[in-house]
Coordinates of C-alpha atoms in Angstrom, one line a residue:
X1 CA -0.6 -77.6 30.2
X2 CA -0.3 -75.9 33.8
X3 CA 2.0 -72.9 33.8
X4 CA 5.5 -73.5 35.0
X5 CA 6.0 -71.9 38.6
X6 CA 9.3 -70.9 39.3
X7 CA 10.6 -71.0 43.1
X8 CA 11.5 -67.5 44.6
X9 CA 15.0 -67.9 46.1
X10 CA 14.6 -67.3 49.8
X11 CA 17.0 -64.4 50.1
X12 CA 14.9 -62.5 47.5
X13 CA 11.9 -63.5 49.1
X14 CA 12.9 -62.0 52.5
X15 CA 14.2 -58.9 50.6
X16 CA 10.4 -58.5 49.3
X17 CA 9.0 -58.7 52.6
X18 CA 11.4 -56.8 54.8
X19 CA 10.5 -53.1 54.7
X20 CA 13.2 -50.9 53.6
X21 CA 14.6 -53.2 50.7
X22 CA 15.7 -50.8 48.0
X23 CA 15.0 -51.2 44.4
X24 CA 18.5 -51.2 43.4
X25 CA 19.2 -54.3 45.0
X26 CA 16.6 -55.8 42.7
X27 CA 18.5 -54.5 39.7
X28 CA 15.7 -51.9 39.0
X29 CA 17.1 -48.2 38.7
X30 CA 16.1 -45.8 41.4
X31 CA 14.7 -42.5 39.8
X32 CA 15.8 -40.6 42.8
X33 CA 19.5 -41.5 41.9
X34 CA 21.3 -38.6 40.5
X35 CA 25.1 -37.9 39.7
X36 CA 26.9 -34.8 40.4
X37 CA 27.7 -32.8 37.2
X38 CA 31.3 -33.2 35.6
X39 CA 33.7 -30.4 36.2
X40 CA 33.3 -27.9 33.5
X41 CA 29.4 -28.6 33.1
X42 CA 27.4 -25.5 32.3
X43 CA 24.1 -25.3 34.1
X44 CA 21.3 -26.8 31.9
X45 CA 24.0 -27.7 29.4
X46 CA 23.8 -30.6 26.9
X47 CA 27.3 -31.9 27.8
X48 CA 30.1 -30.9 30.0
X49 CA 33.1 -28.9 28.6
X50 CA 36.4 -30.5 29.7
X51 CA 38.8 -28.5 32.0
X52 CA 42.3 -28.2 30.8
X53 CA 45.5 -27.6 32.5
X54 CA 45.3 -23.6 32.6
X55 CA 48.1 -21.1 32.0
X56 CA 51.6 -22.4 32.3
X57 CA 54.9 -20.9 32.6
X58 CA 56.6 -22.8 29.8
X59 CA 54.1 -24.2 27.2
X60 CA 55.2 -27.2 25.3
X61 CA 54.0 -28.6 21.9
X62 CA 51.0 -30.5 22.2
X63 CA 50.1 -33.8 20.2
X64 CA 47.3 -33.4 17.8
X65 CA 44.6 -35.8 16.3
X66 CA 45.9 -38.2 13.8
X67 CA 46.4 -36.8 10.4
X68 CA 43.1 -36.7 8.4
X69 CA 41.1 -38.0 11.1
X70 CA 39.2 -34.6 11.7
X71 CA 36.6 -33.0 9.3
X72 CA 35.3 -29.5 9.0
X73 CA 31.5 -28.8 8.6
X74 CA 29.2 -26.0 7.5
X75 CA 26.7 -24.1 9.2
X76 CA 25.4 -21.0 7.7
X77 CA 27.9 -20.8 5.2
X78 CA 30.8 -21.0 7.8
X79 CA 33.4 -23.5 8.8
X80 CA 33.1 -25.2 12.2
X81 CA 35.2 -27.4 13.9
X82 CA 35.0 -31.2 14.1
X83 CA 33.4 -31.8 17.7
X84 CA 35.3 -34.9 18.2
X85 CA 38.7 -33.6 17.6
X86 CA 37.8 -30.1 19.0
X87 CA 35.3 -30.3 21.8
X88 CA 36.7 -27.3 23.7
X89 CA 38.4 -27.0 27.0
X90 CA 38.1 -24.2 29.6
X91 CA 41.0 -22.9 32.0
X92 CA 40.3 -23.5 35.6
X93 CA 41.8 -20.2 36.4
X94 CA 38.9 -18.4 35.0
X95 CA 35.7 -18.5 37.1
X96 CA 32.4 -16.8 37.5
X97 CA 33.8 -15.6 40.8
X98 CA 37.1 -14.0 39.7
X99 CA 36.0 -12.4 36.3
X100 CA 37.1 -8.9 37.6
X101 CA 40.7 -9.9 38.0
X102 CA 40.9 -12.3 35.1
X103 CA 39.2 -11.7 31.8
X104 CA 37.5 -8.6 32.8
X105 CA 40.4 -6.6 34.4
X106 CA 41.9 -3.3 32.9
X107 CA 44.9 -3.9 31.1
X108 CA 44.0 -7.0 29.4
X109 CA 44.5 -10.6 30.5
X110 CA 45.1 -12.6 27.2
X111 CA 48.7 -11.3 26.5
X112 CA 49.9 -12.9 29.8
X113 CA 48.5 -16.6 29.0
X114 CA 48.8 -17.0 25.4
X115 CA 51.5 -19.7 24.4
X116 CA 54.4 -18.4 22.4
X117 CA 54.3 -18.6 18.6
X118 CA 57.1 -21.0 18.4
X119 CA 54.7 -23.4 20.2
X120 CA 51.7 -22.5 18.4
X121 CA 53.4 -22.3 14.9
X122 CA 54.3 -26.1 15.1
X123 CA 51.2 -27.0 16.7
X124 CA 49.3 -25.3 13.8
X125 CA 51.2 -27.1 11.1
X126 CA 50.5 -30.7 12.9
X127 CA 46.6 -29.7 13.4
X128 CA 46.4 -28.4 9.7
X129 CA 47.4 -32.1 8.8
X130 CA 44.9 -33.3 11.4
X131 CA 42.0 -31.5 9.5
X132 CA 43.3 -31.9 6.1
X133 CA 43.7 -28.1 5.7
X134 CA 45.1 -27.3 2.2
X135 CA 44.6 -23.5 2.3
X136 CA 47.2 -21.0 2.8
X137 CA 48.8 -21.3 6.4
X138 CA 48.5 -17.4 6.6
X139 CA 45.0 -17.5 5.7
X140 CA 44.0 -20.0 8.4
X141 CA 43.8 -19.1 12.1
X142 CA 44.9 -21.4 14.8
X143 CA 42.0 -20.6 16.9
X144 CA 41.0 -21.3 20.5
X145 CA 37.4 -22.8 20.3
X146 CA 36.5 -21.2 23.6
X147 CA 38.6 -17.9 23.1
X148 CA 41.1 -16.7 25.8
X149 CA 38.9 -13.7 26.7
X150 CA 35.8 -16.2 27.3
X151 CA 38.3 -18.4 29.6
X152 CA 39.0 -20.9 27.1
X153 CA 42.3 -23.1 28.0
X154 CA 45.3 -21.6 26.6
X155 CA 47.1 -24.6 24.9
X156 CA 44.8 -27.8 25.6
X157 CA 44.7 -29.5 22.2
X158 CA 40.8 -30.0 22.4
X159 CA 40.5 -26.1 22.3
X160 CA 42.6 -25.2 19.4
X161 CA 42.0 -25.8 15.7
X162 CA 43.2 -24.4 12.3
X163 CA 39.9 -22.3 11.4
X164 CA 39.9 -21.8 7.7
X165 CA 39.1 -18.4 6.1
X166 CA 35.4 -17.3 5.7
X167 CA 33.8 -18.2 2.2
X168 CA 34.6 -15.5 -0.2
X169 CA 37.8 -14.7 1.8
X170 CA 40.5 -13.0 -0.7
X171 CA 43.3 -15.5 -0.8
X172 CA 46.5 -14.0 0.7
X173 CA 44.6 -11.6 2.6
X174 CA 45.5 -13.0 5.9
X175 CA 43.2 -13.9 8.8
X176 CA 40.0 -12.3 8.6
X177 CA 36.8 -14.3 10.0
X178 CA 33.5 -13.4 11.8
X179 CA 34.2 -15.8 14.6
X180 CA 36.2 -13.0 16.3
X181 CA 33.6 -10.3 16.4
X182 CA 31.1 -12.9 18.3
X183 CA 33.9 -13.6 20.8
X184 CA 34.3 -9.9 21.6
X185 CA 30.4 -9.6 21.9
X186 CA 30.2 -12.5 24.2
X187 CA 33.1 -11.1 26.5
X188 CA 31.7 -8.0 26.6
X189 CA 28.2 -9.4 27.8
X190 CA 30.0 -11.8 30.4
X191 CA 31.7 -8.5 31.8
X192 CA 28.6 -6.6 31.9
X193 CA 26.8 -9.2 33.6
X194 CA 24.3 -9.8 30.8
X195 CA 25.0 -13.6 30.7
X196 CA 27.1 -15.9 32.7
X197 CA 30.5 -17.3 31.8
X198 CA 29.3 -20.8 31.5
X199 CA 26.6 -19.8 29.2
X200 CA 28.8 -18.0 26.9
X201 CA 31.3 -20.9 26.7
X202 CA 28.7 -23.4 26.3
X203 CA 27.0 -21.3 23.2
X204 CA 30.2 -21.0 21.4
X205 CA 31.1 -24.7 21.7
X206 CA 27.7 -25.7 20.4
X207 CA 27.8 -23.3 17.6
X208 CA 29.4 -19.9 17.2
X209 CA 27.3 -18.7 14.3
X210 CA 24.2 -19.0 16.4
X211 CA 25.8 -18.1 19.8
X212 CA 24.6 -14.4 20.0
X213 CA 21.0 -15.4 18.7
X214 CA 20.8 -18.4 21.3
X215 CA 21.6 -15.7 24.0
X216 CA 19.6 -13.1 22.6
X217 CA 22.6 -10.8 22.2
X218 CA 22.0 -10.3 18.4

């Protein structure tokens, strides 16, 4: 049987013969085509970090994920957030260029941008339901995944979660976890110029338990 020959459409034939016809017109991806990184993307990062609304004069209670839709995970024995519910969000008010006037300024930065306890208290109860948190509310921290001292957004629900107490934590002893010292060390390194702000933010959203090791700060 002779092979079936299919006629080449005149327009496609003309395109093949004319110099300068792009491969995209033929439906073939062009290797040189590139996309600009999304806002908040860290250089060389695996994924972009969302950009929140930033500091507000008046904060309002933010809607939280549906009850029971978020799930804790354990890494190195420590409770970590659900990346689908709490992927992190950064503040547009903090950049590498203005560190000295924001998170690294003398006199502090976080107290001026932190939402009131009235707002965060309501959000914490809602987020506890999102994660199915059943421990004592006083022992769980309503935590900024990317801390305020690392330029995290103050009240974006993507950047806040009820962080359970560390394993072995004495019940009723209040908030006490190992994430806070990690955040402080990263903040110090950023302000000293040892690492970039973007690198610190990316390391903390990836896995705070390995952030210092990843950035060679441990």
